[in-house]
Short mmCIF file of C-alpha atoms and ligand atoms in Angstrom, two decimals:
data_model
loop_
_atom_site.label_atom_id
_atom_site.label_comp_id
_atom_site.label_asym_id
_atom_site.label_seq_id
_atom_site.Cartn_x
_atom_site.Cartn_y
_atom_site.Cartn_z
CA MET A 7 -52.32 2.85 -56.56
CA ARG A 8 -55.71 1.39 -55.53
CA MET A 9 -56.60 -2.31 -55.10
CA TYR A 10 -59.98 -1.48 -56.61
CA ASP A 11 -58.38 -0.55 -59.91
CA ILE A 12 -56.19 -3.65 -59.99
CA ILE A 13 -59.21 -5.89 -59.48
CA ALA A 14 -61.19 -3.98 -62.17
CA LYS A 15 -58.27 -4.29 -64.64
CA LYS A 16 -58.03 -8.05 -64.20
CA ARG A 17 -61.81 -8.45 -64.22
CA ASP A 18 -61.84 -6.79 -67.66
CA GLY A 19 -59.08 -9.06 -68.96
CA GLY A 20 -56.15 -6.68 -68.60
CA THR A 21 -52.52 -7.63 -67.92
CA LEU A 22 -51.19 -6.51 -64.56
CA THR A 23 -47.86 -4.76 -64.30
CA GLU A 24 -45.09 -5.83 -61.96
CA ALA A 25 -45.84 -2.84 -59.73
CA GLU A 26 -49.51 -3.73 -59.52
CA ILE A 27 -48.84 -7.37 -58.58
CA ASP A 28 -46.25 -6.30 -56.04
CA PHE A 29 -48.68 -3.71 -54.54
CA ALA A 30 -51.48 -6.36 -54.20
CA ILE A 31 -49.34 -9.13 -52.68
CA ARG A 32 -47.27 -7.04 -50.38
CA GLY A 33 -50.34 -5.13 -49.22
CA TYR A 34 -52.17 -8.34 -48.54
CA VAL A 35 -49.29 -9.88 -46.53
CA ALA A 36 -48.98 -6.64 -44.53
CA GLY A 37 -52.72 -6.74 -43.66
CA GLU A 38 -53.42 -3.53 -45.55
CA ILE A 39 -55.57 -5.25 -48.23
CA PRO A 40 -58.54 -7.10 -46.80
CA ASP A 41 -59.57 -10.69 -47.62
CA TYR A 42 -62.59 -9.54 -49.58
CA GLN A 43 -60.52 -7.53 -52.02
CA MET A 44 -57.90 -10.26 -52.44
CA SER A 45 -60.71 -12.83 -52.96
CA ALA A 46 -62.12 -10.65 -55.74
CA LEU A 47 -58.74 -10.43 -57.39
CA LEU A 48 -58.20 -14.21 -57.09
CA MET A 49 -61.55 -14.84 -58.73
CA ALA A 50 -60.77 -12.39 -61.47
CA ILE A 51 -57.43 -14.24 -62.10
CA TYR A 52 -59.26 -17.57 -61.94
CA LEU A 53 -61.70 -16.45 -64.66
CA ARG A 54 -59.35 -14.29 -66.82
CA GLY A 55 -56.07 -16.10 -66.34
CA MET A 56 -52.61 -14.58 -66.31
CA THR A 57 -49.85 -14.28 -68.93
CA ASP A 58 -46.62 -16.26 -68.30
CA ALA A 59 -44.92 -12.94 -67.55
CA GLU A 60 -47.57 -11.99 -64.94
CA THR A 61 -47.30 -15.51 -63.37
CA ALA A 62 -43.51 -15.20 -63.19
CA VAL A 63 -43.75 -11.85 -61.37
CA LEU A 64 -46.42 -13.22 -59.00
CA THR A 65 -44.16 -16.20 -58.19
CA ASP A 66 -41.20 -13.98 -57.55
CA VAL A 67 -43.12 -11.60 -55.27
CA MET A 68 -44.60 -14.53 -53.35
CA ALA A 69 -41.15 -16.24 -53.00
CA ARG A 70 -39.65 -13.03 -51.61
CA SER A 71 -42.50 -12.51 -49.14
CA GLY A 72 -40.65 -14.77 -46.66
CA ASP A 73 -37.16 -16.25 -46.12
CA MET A 74 -35.10 -17.24 -49.16
CA VAL A 75 -33.08 -20.23 -47.90
CA ASP A 76 -29.38 -20.13 -48.82
CA LEU A 77 -28.11 -23.73 -49.19
CA SER A 78 -24.59 -22.61 -50.24
CA SER A 79 -23.03 -23.97 -47.05
CA ILE A 80 -23.91 -27.45 -48.38
CA PRO A 81 -21.41 -28.38 -51.08
CA GLY A 82 -22.46 -29.87 -54.43
CA VAL A 83 -25.76 -29.89 -56.27
CA LYS A 84 -28.85 -29.81 -54.09
CA VAL A 85 -31.93 -31.47 -55.62
CA ASP A 86 -35.59 -31.17 -54.56
CA LYS A 87 -38.85 -32.68 -55.79
CA HIS A 88 -42.46 -31.70 -55.45
CA SER A 89 -45.65 -33.49 -56.14
CA THR A 90 -48.84 -31.59 -56.96
CA GLY A 91 -50.63 -34.05 -54.71
CA GLY A 92 -52.08 -37.50 -54.71
CA VAL A 93 -53.58 -40.35 -52.78
CA GLY A 94 -51.29 -43.12 -51.62
CA ASP A 95 -48.48 -40.94 -53.04
CA LYS A 96 -45.55 -41.97 -50.90
CA THR A 97 -42.84 -41.51 -53.52
CA THR A 98 -40.76 -38.92 -51.55
CA LEU A 99 -39.94 -41.52 -48.90
CA VAL A 100 -38.44 -43.76 -51.61
CA ILE A 101 -36.93 -41.24 -54.00
CA VAL A 102 -35.08 -39.00 -51.56
CA PRO A 103 -33.05 -41.94 -50.10
CA ILE A 104 -32.32 -43.33 -53.60
CA VAL A 105 -31.03 -39.98 -54.82
CA ALA A 106 -28.91 -39.41 -51.66
CA ALA A 107 -27.57 -42.98 -51.93
CA CYS A 108 -26.41 -41.98 -55.48
CA GLY A 109 -24.45 -39.04 -54.11
CA LEU A 110 -26.70 -35.98 -54.44
CA SER A 111 -27.67 -33.85 -51.48
CA VAL A 112 -31.37 -33.39 -50.64
CA ALA A 113 -32.36 -30.66 -48.20
CA LYS A 114 -36.11 -30.94 -48.49
CA MET A 115 -39.05 -29.19 -47.01
CA SER A 116 -42.36 -31.07 -47.33
CA GLY A 117 -45.97 -30.46 -46.44
CA ARG A 118 -48.76 -32.12 -44.51
CA GLY A 119 -51.90 -33.68 -45.87
CA LEU A 120 -54.31 -31.30 -47.62
CA GLY A 121 -57.95 -32.25 -48.27
CA HIS A 122 -58.09 -35.74 -49.69
CA THR A 123 -54.32 -35.83 -50.39
CA GLY A 124 -51.66 -37.09 -48.02
CA GLY A 125 -48.47 -35.25 -46.99
CA THR A 126 -44.92 -36.56 -46.42
CA ILE A 127 -44.53 -34.87 -43.02
CA ASP A 128 -47.59 -36.65 -41.56
CA LYS A 129 -46.20 -39.95 -42.92
CA MET A 130 -42.80 -39.33 -41.36
CA GLU A 131 -44.38 -38.57 -38.04
CA ALA A 132 -46.02 -42.00 -38.10
CA VAL A 133 -42.53 -43.35 -37.33
CA PRO A 134 -42.38 -42.90 -33.51
CA GLY A 135 -40.00 -40.18 -32.34
CA THR A 136 -39.35 -38.62 -35.71
CA ARG A 137 -38.70 -34.88 -35.50
CA THR A 138 -39.85 -32.98 -38.56
CA THR A 139 -38.87 -29.57 -37.17
CA LEU A 140 -35.11 -28.94 -37.06
CA THR A 141 -33.29 -25.69 -36.57
CA GLN A 142 -31.64 -24.42 -39.78
CA GLN A 143 -28.28 -25.32 -38.24
CA GLU A 144 -29.42 -28.86 -37.54
CA PHE A 145 -30.96 -29.18 -40.96
CA PHE A 146 -27.79 -28.11 -42.81
CA ALA A 147 -25.53 -30.16 -40.54
CA GLN A 148 -27.56 -33.30 -41.17
CA VAL A 149 -27.49 -32.84 -44.95
CA ASN A 150 -23.75 -32.21 -44.81
CA ARG A 151 -23.25 -35.36 -42.64
CA ILE A 152 -25.51 -37.87 -44.35
CA GLY A 153 -26.72 -36.22 -47.55
CA LEU A 154 -30.44 -35.91 -46.81
CA ALA A 155 -32.99 -34.37 -44.49
CA VAL A 156 -36.75 -33.89 -44.87
CA ILE A 157 -38.48 -31.42 -42.57
CA GLY A 158 -41.79 -29.56 -42.44
CA GLN A 159 -41.93 -26.28 -44.26
CA SER A 160 -41.02 -23.35 -41.99
CA GLY A 161 -43.81 -20.80 -41.52
CA GLN A 162 -41.40 -18.18 -42.83
CA ILE A 163 -41.13 -19.69 -46.37
CA ALA A 164 -43.33 -17.97 -49.01
CA VAL A 165 -45.48 -16.28 -46.38
CA ALA A 166 -47.79 -14.86 -49.07
CA ASP A 167 -48.56 -18.35 -50.32
CA LYS A 168 -49.63 -19.52 -46.91
CA LYS A 169 -52.10 -16.65 -46.61
CA LEU A 170 -53.28 -16.81 -50.26
CA TYR A 171 -53.65 -20.65 -50.23
CA ALA A 172 -55.92 -20.49 -47.16
CA LEU A 173 -58.07 -17.86 -48.96
CA ARG A 174 -58.17 -19.83 -52.25
CA ASP A 175 -59.24 -22.91 -50.32
CA VAL A 176 -62.44 -21.20 -49.20
CA THR A 177 -63.15 -19.04 -52.27
CA ALA A 178 -63.20 -21.86 -54.95
CA THR A 179 -60.01 -20.49 -56.57
CA VAL A 180 -57.55 -23.38 -56.04
CA GLY A 181 -57.89 -25.07 -59.41
CA CYS A 182 -56.31 -22.35 -61.56
CA ILE A 183 -53.06 -23.06 -63.40
CA PRO A 184 -51.26 -19.68 -62.86
CA LEU A 185 -52.24 -19.73 -59.16
CA ILE A 186 -51.08 -23.32 -58.66
CA ALA A 187 -47.88 -22.71 -60.53
CA SER A 188 -47.00 -19.60 -58.58
CA SER A 189 -47.96 -21.24 -55.28
CA ILE A 190 -45.73 -24.29 -55.86
CA MET A 191 -42.84 -22.47 -57.49
CA SER A 192 -42.66 -19.69 -54.87
CA LYS A 193 -42.07 -22.32 -52.23
CA LYS A 194 -39.55 -24.30 -54.32
CA LEU A 195 -37.56 -21.16 -55.29
CA ALA A 196 -37.51 -19.99 -51.68
CA ALA A 197 -36.38 -23.42 -50.48
CA GLY A 198 -33.14 -22.90 -52.32
CA SER A 199 -32.30 -26.12 -54.26
CA ASP A 200 -30.41 -25.93 -57.53
CA ALA A 201 -32.50 -28.57 -59.30
CA ILE A 202 -36.19 -29.33 -58.90
CA LEU A 203 -38.17 -32.31 -60.25
CA LEU A 204 -41.93 -31.71 -60.37
CA ASP A 205 -44.33 -34.64 -60.22
CA VAL A 206 -47.49 -33.26 -61.84
CA THR A 207 -50.25 -35.70 -61.06
CA MET A 208 -53.23 -36.19 -63.37
CA GLY A 209 -56.55 -37.95 -62.87
CA THR A 210 -59.49 -38.25 -60.47
CA GLY A 211 -57.27 -37.80 -57.44
CA ALA A 212 -55.38 -34.77 -58.75
CA PHE A 213 -55.92 -31.04 -59.45
CA MET A 214 -55.30 -31.67 -63.16
CA GLN A 215 -57.91 -33.79 -64.83
CA ASN A 216 -56.61 -33.93 -68.36
CA LEU A 217 -53.25 -34.21 -70.07
CA GLU A 218 -53.23 -30.82 -71.79
CA ASP A 219 -53.88 -28.97 -68.50
CA ALA A 220 -51.22 -31.07 -66.74
CA ILE A 221 -48.71 -30.30 -69.48
CA GLU A 222 -49.57 -26.58 -69.38
CA LEU A 223 -49.06 -26.50 -65.59
CA ALA A 224 -45.75 -28.39 -65.98
CA ARG A 225 -44.56 -26.15 -68.79
CA LEU A 226 -45.33 -22.98 -66.82
CA MET A 227 -43.54 -24.25 -63.66
CA VAL A 228 -40.52 -25.41 -65.68
CA SER A 229 -40.27 -22.06 -67.41
CA ILE A 230 -40.50 -20.07 -64.11
CA GLY A 231 -37.85 -22.21 -62.49
CA THR A 232 -35.57 -22.05 -65.50
CA ALA A 233 -35.91 -18.28 -65.62
CA HIS A 234 -34.69 -18.24 -62.05
CA GLY A 235 -31.57 -20.19 -62.95
CA ARG A 236 -32.76 -23.54 -61.56
CA LYS A 237 -32.69 -26.80 -63.41
CA VAL A 238 -36.30 -27.98 -63.60
CA ALA A 239 -38.13 -30.85 -65.23
CA ALA A 240 -41.57 -32.35 -64.66
CA LEU A 241 -43.07 -35.80 -65.15
CA ILE A 242 -46.85 -36.10 -65.64
CA THR A 243 -47.84 -39.10 -63.62
CA ASP A 244 -51.16 -40.91 -63.32
CA MET A 245 -53.56 -40.33 -60.40
CA ASP A 246 -56.54 -42.24 -61.77
CA LYS A 247 -55.39 -44.99 -59.37
CA PRO A 248 -53.65 -44.54 -56.05
CA LEU A 249 -49.97 -45.60 -56.15
CA GLY A 250 -49.38 -49.04 -54.56
CA HIS A 251 -51.98 -50.62 -52.31
CA ASN A 252 -51.80 -48.74 -49.05
CA ILE A 253 -53.37 -45.35 -48.10
CA GLY A 254 -52.78 -44.02 -44.59
CA ASN A 255 -49.69 -42.84 -42.81
CA ALA A 256 -48.01 -45.83 -41.14
CA MET A 257 -49.32 -48.15 -43.91
CA GLU A 258 -47.71 -45.93 -46.51
CA VAL A 259 -44.40 -45.84 -44.70
CA ALA A 260 -44.49 -49.65 -44.59
CA GLU A 261 -45.18 -49.82 -48.33
CA SER A 262 -42.37 -47.36 -49.09
CA MET A 263 -39.95 -49.45 -47.07
CA ALA A 264 -41.04 -52.49 -49.05
CA VAL A 265 -40.08 -50.66 -52.26
CA LEU A 266 -36.72 -49.67 -50.75
CA GLN A 267 -36.15 -53.33 -49.88
CA GLY A 268 -37.01 -54.49 -53.44
CA ARG A 269 -40.35 -56.07 -52.62
CA GLY A 270 -42.79 -53.22 -53.24
CA PRO A 271 -45.68 -53.06 -55.68
CA ALA A 272 -44.67 -52.78 -59.31
CA ASP A 273 -46.52 -49.52 -60.10
CA LEU A 274 -45.06 -47.65 -57.14
CA THR A 275 -41.56 -49.02 -57.73
CA GLU A 276 -41.65 -48.05 -61.40
CA VAL A 277 -42.84 -44.50 -60.77
CA CYS A 278 -40.25 -44.04 -58.02
CA LEU A 279 -37.47 -45.23 -60.29
CA GLN A 280 -38.54 -42.86 -63.06
CA LEU A 281 -38.74 -39.90 -60.70
CA ALA A 282 -35.41 -40.73 -59.04
CA ALA A 283 -33.70 -41.19 -62.41
CA ASN A 284 -34.94 -37.82 -63.53
CA MET A 285 -33.76 -36.19 -60.32
CA LEU A 286 -30.30 -37.72 -60.85
CA VAL A 287 -30.24 -36.35 -64.43
CA LEU A 288 -31.09 -32.83 -63.14
CA GLY A 289 -28.33 -33.27 -60.58
CA GLY A 290 -25.81 -33.89 -63.36
CA LYS A 291 -25.26 -37.62 -62.71
CA GLY A 292 -25.42 -38.64 -66.38
CA SER A 293 -27.87 -39.70 -69.06
CA LEU A 294 -31.37 -40.91 -68.23
CA THR A 295 -30.32 -44.53 -68.99
CA ALA A 296 -27.26 -44.30 -66.74
CA CYS A 297 -29.31 -42.61 -63.96
CA ARG A 298 -32.05 -45.23 -64.16
CA ALA A 299 -29.43 -47.99 -63.72
CA MET A 300 -27.88 -46.09 -60.78
CA ALA A 301 -31.31 -45.76 -59.09
CA GLU A 302 -32.08 -49.50 -59.66
CA ARG A 303 -28.69 -50.42 -58.14
CA ALA A 304 -29.34 -48.21 -55.09
CA LEU A 305 -32.56 -50.25 -54.47
CA SER A 306 -31.09 -53.68 -55.18
CA ASP A 307 -27.92 -53.26 -53.15
CA GLY A 308 -29.79 -51.88 -50.11
CA THR A 309 -27.93 -48.57 -49.98
CA ALA A 310 -31.12 -46.53 -50.48
CA PHE A 311 -32.90 -48.39 -47.61
CA ALA A 312 -29.86 -47.83 -45.44
CA LYS A 313 -29.96 -44.07 -46.28
CA CYS A 314 -33.60 -43.90 -45.35
CA CYS A 315 -32.89 -45.56 -41.96
CA GLN A 316 -29.98 -43.19 -41.49
CA MET A 317 -32.26 -40.18 -42.07
CA PHE A 318 -35.00 -41.34 -39.71
CA GLU A 319 -32.41 -42.15 -37.02
CA ALA A 320 -30.78 -38.74 -37.39
CA GLN A 321 -34.22 -37.15 -36.90
CA GLY A 322 -34.92 -39.25 -33.77
CA GLY A 323 -37.17 -41.90 -35.40
CA ASP A 324 -37.46 -45.48 -34.15
CA ILE A 325 -36.10 -47.31 -37.18
CA SER A 326 -37.15 -50.71 -35.84
CA VAL A 327 -40.56 -50.02 -37.49
CA LEU A 328 -38.84 -49.42 -40.83
CA GLN A 329 -37.02 -52.75 -40.57
CA ASP A 330 -40.08 -54.57 -39.36
CA PRO A 331 -43.32 -52.70 -40.21
CA ASP A 332 -45.33 -55.22 -38.08
CA ARG A 333 -44.02 -53.21 -35.13
CA PHE A 334 -46.11 -50.17 -36.18
CA PRO A 335 -49.07 -49.63 -33.82
CA ARG A 336 -52.07 -51.44 -35.39
CA ALA A 337 -55.56 -50.10 -35.92
CA LYS A 338 -57.98 -51.74 -33.45
CA TYR A 339 -60.65 -52.46 -35.99
CA CYS A 340 -60.76 -53.54 -39.68
CA TYR A 341 -63.59 -53.92 -42.14
CA ASP A 342 -63.69 -55.56 -45.54
CA LEU A 343 -65.64 -53.84 -48.31
CA VAL A 344 -67.01 -56.55 -50.60
CA VAL A 345 -68.36 -56.44 -54.15
CA ARG A 346 -72.18 -56.20 -54.00
CA GLU A 347 -72.66 -55.76 -57.75
CA GLY A 348 -72.48 -58.54 -60.37
CA ALA A 349 -69.26 -59.79 -61.92
CA GLY A 350 -67.42 -57.30 -64.13
CA TYR A 351 -64.55 -54.81 -64.07
CA ILE A 352 -63.90 -51.80 -61.91
CA THR A 353 -64.78 -49.18 -64.49
CA ALA A 354 -64.46 -46.18 -62.19
CA ASN A 355 -62.91 -45.83 -58.70
CA ASP A 356 -62.70 -42.10 -58.03
CA VAL A 357 -59.41 -41.41 -56.26
CA GLU A 358 -60.56 -38.25 -54.57
CA LYS A 359 -63.34 -40.29 -53.00
CA ILE A 360 -60.91 -43.01 -51.92
CA GLY A 361 -58.76 -40.25 -50.33
CA ASN A 362 -61.79 -38.69 -48.64
CA ALA A 363 -62.78 -42.13 -47.32
CA SER A 364 -59.31 -42.49 -45.75
CA VAL A 365 -59.74 -39.03 -44.18
CA LEU A 366 -63.06 -40.13 -42.67
CA LEU A 367 -61.30 -43.15 -41.17
CA GLY A 368 -58.87 -40.79 -39.40
CA ALA A 369 -55.88 -40.91 -41.74
CA GLY A 370 -56.25 -37.21 -42.65
CA ARG A 371 -57.75 -34.07 -41.21
CA LEU A 372 -61.24 -32.72 -41.69
CA LYS A 373 -60.16 -29.52 -39.91
CA LYS A 374 -56.67 -28.06 -39.75
CA GLU A 375 -56.30 -28.73 -36.00
CA ASP A 376 -57.60 -32.35 -36.15
CA PRO A 377 -55.20 -35.01 -34.88
CA ILE A 378 -54.18 -37.84 -37.28
CA ASP A 379 -54.61 -41.51 -36.50
CA PHE A 380 -51.43 -42.90 -37.93
CA ALA A 381 -52.69 -46.47 -37.99
CA ALA A 382 -55.90 -45.65 -39.93
CA GLY A 383 -56.17 -46.17 -43.60
CA ILE A 384 -57.22 -48.31 -46.55
CA GLU A 385 -55.60 -51.39 -48.08
CA LEU A 386 -56.63 -51.77 -51.70
CA HIS A 387 -57.07 -55.31 -52.97
CA LYS A 388 -58.75 -54.40 -56.30
CA LYS A 389 -58.05 -51.30 -58.33
CA LEU A 390 -59.44 -49.53 -61.40
CA GLY A 391 -59.58 -52.02 -64.30
CA ASP A 392 -59.46 -55.18 -62.17
CA ALA A 393 -61.92 -58.00 -62.80
CA VAL A 394 -64.17 -58.64 -59.81
CA LYS A 395 -67.08 -60.94 -58.85
CA PRO A 396 -69.72 -60.78 -56.09
CA GLY A 397 -68.09 -61.31 -52.63
CA ASP A 398 -64.63 -60.26 -53.65
CA VAL A 399 -62.97 -58.01 -51.13
CA LEU A 400 -62.33 -54.58 -52.78
CA CYS A 401 -60.40 -53.12 -49.90
CA THR A 402 -59.91 -53.25 -46.14
CA PHE A 403 -60.56 -50.24 -43.95
CA TYR A 404 -58.55 -49.76 -40.76
CA ALA A 405 -59.70 -47.40 -37.93
CA SER A 406 -59.68 -46.95 -34.19
CA ASP A 407 -63.45 -46.72 -34.02
CA PRO A 408 -65.83 -49.06 -35.95
CA ALA A 409 -68.41 -46.21 -36.06
CA LEU A 410 -66.23 -44.54 -38.71
CA PHE A 411 -66.70 -47.39 -41.22
CA ALA A 412 -70.21 -46.51 -42.48
CA ALA A 413 -69.51 -42.97 -43.72
CA ALA A 414 -66.22 -44.06 -45.22
CA GLU A 415 -67.91 -46.92 -47.04
CA GLU A 416 -70.59 -44.60 -48.43
CA MET A 417 -67.87 -42.20 -49.65
CA TYR A 418 -65.84 -45.01 -51.23
CA ARG A 419 -68.82 -46.64 -52.96
CA SER A 420 -70.05 -43.29 -54.28
CA GLY A 421 -67.06 -43.19 -56.68
CA LEU A 422 -67.17 -46.91 -57.60
CA VAL A 423 -68.64 -48.30 -60.84
CA ILE A 424 -68.50 -51.98 -61.75
CA SER A 425 -69.63 -52.88 -65.23
CA ASP A 426 -68.83 -55.19 -68.07
CA ARG A 427 -66.61 -52.48 -69.63
CA ARG A 428 -62.92 -52.86 -68.90
CA PRO A 429 -61.37 -49.39 -68.91
CA ALA A 430 -58.15 -48.77 -70.80
CA GLU A 431 -55.10 -49.20 -68.57
CA PRO A 432 -53.66 -45.70 -67.93
CA PRO A 433 -49.89 -45.30 -68.36
CA LEU A 434 -47.94 -44.66 -65.12
CA VAL A 435 -46.15 -41.67 -66.69
CA TYR A 436 -47.80 -39.69 -69.50
CA ALA A 437 -45.11 -37.13 -70.45
CA ARG A 438 -41.86 -35.46 -69.51
CA VAL A 439 -41.59 -31.73 -69.71
CA THR A 440 -38.22 -29.98 -69.69
CA ALA A 441 -36.92 -26.58 -70.78
CA ASP A 442 -36.37 -28.15 -74.17
CA GLY A 443 -39.98 -29.22 -74.71
CA VAL A 444 -42.57 -31.94 -74.10
CA GLU A 445 -41.94 -35.68 -74.63
CA ARG A 446 -45.16 -37.71 -74.62
CA PHE A 447 -45.04 -41.47 -73.81
N1 URA B 15 -50.07 -27.44 -54.12
C1 URA B 15 -49.62 -26.20 -53.71
O1 URA B 15 -48.63 -26.07 -53.01
N2 URA B 15 -50.31 -25.13 -54.18
C2 URA B 15 -51.40 -25.21 -55.01
O2 URA B 15 -51.90 -24.21 -55.37
C3 URA B 15 -51.83 -26.50 -55.35
C4 URA B 15 -51.16 -27.61 -54.91
#
């Protein structure tokens, strides 16, 4: 078999066989196929697409390119969740404790920030002392003892995805539904949970920019997971506005703790409750209505917050900052961005640009090896659709160096439109996709 022929077949719109996909991926991981040939194949896939059967094979080969975690030593149903990425998306820190407080086990591997989007592991490390690398023994023992653990993804999970993602990132081939579906599902299948809830984000801060694409991505991932014997469902959630008000690692932890203590922003709380209720349904805890009530109770009676503190404590974190977020180290400088235009409504507020502005302030990485400033970030006072007038404060920037404010402001304002047109309020959740079909809200 020759990689040249596989590339040419996909370039001409052909359907690759299992043997061809296996040859290409294994050869690439083994270093026998060079980046330039894999780049050509990725671009051919980007332009020609893949059938569902090809995507399922690709996912399987990628999942098996590294360790397949066996969670059978943890009794009961193990549930996982995955978000396709967002800005101010701190739902994992809320949902995982809710679900564990309701009696399901969560043995979760999470990622770091990528581009303009944040990552749970960076947020967790904003809590001083928190260990996000545990041995497999420690990981399993913690879940068996307290019902939850969230750690960084081991380098040995879906090794092919790691290599392919880095290549896609520099060859303009990230935004392709079969490639995204196989990338995400290979990691989720390898991570071993029985049930997986997917949060497919849609909007200016997400990979998916319209509902039909988001539903197609969700449908594909649900069908791949179901074919592998996992219970999988997806919610399509809005990312035309960041969730909550805070962007930046310590600030996002503080906001998640507010939700867990029943005093968080309404949008973030609602999305977390819907995601948690759906995870509980997948874990066999009952109907959606019963699971929603269970999730609400775990928030109102404090058991979810207590679970969260238990998890951080077990992983070495200083939980005094969870109980009193004023104890987080503060950014040295802050800067208010005020409305310079006339009175009107925020008609556009590009979420990718908001995320990029937070990266420029130090809350994310411009290069893989960059350190993160946990205290840096943005507090949003006005969001898409809000009425504003000259002099109103749109948001406050936080950074350790005031020289960072100018570029972040330029980035933020480049995605901002204020006009007399009030945009329609986007729903928080657009649709639910399960193995049985699509329910649109
Ligand atoms: N997240 C992933 O893990 N992979 C993708 O391809 C896109 C988002």
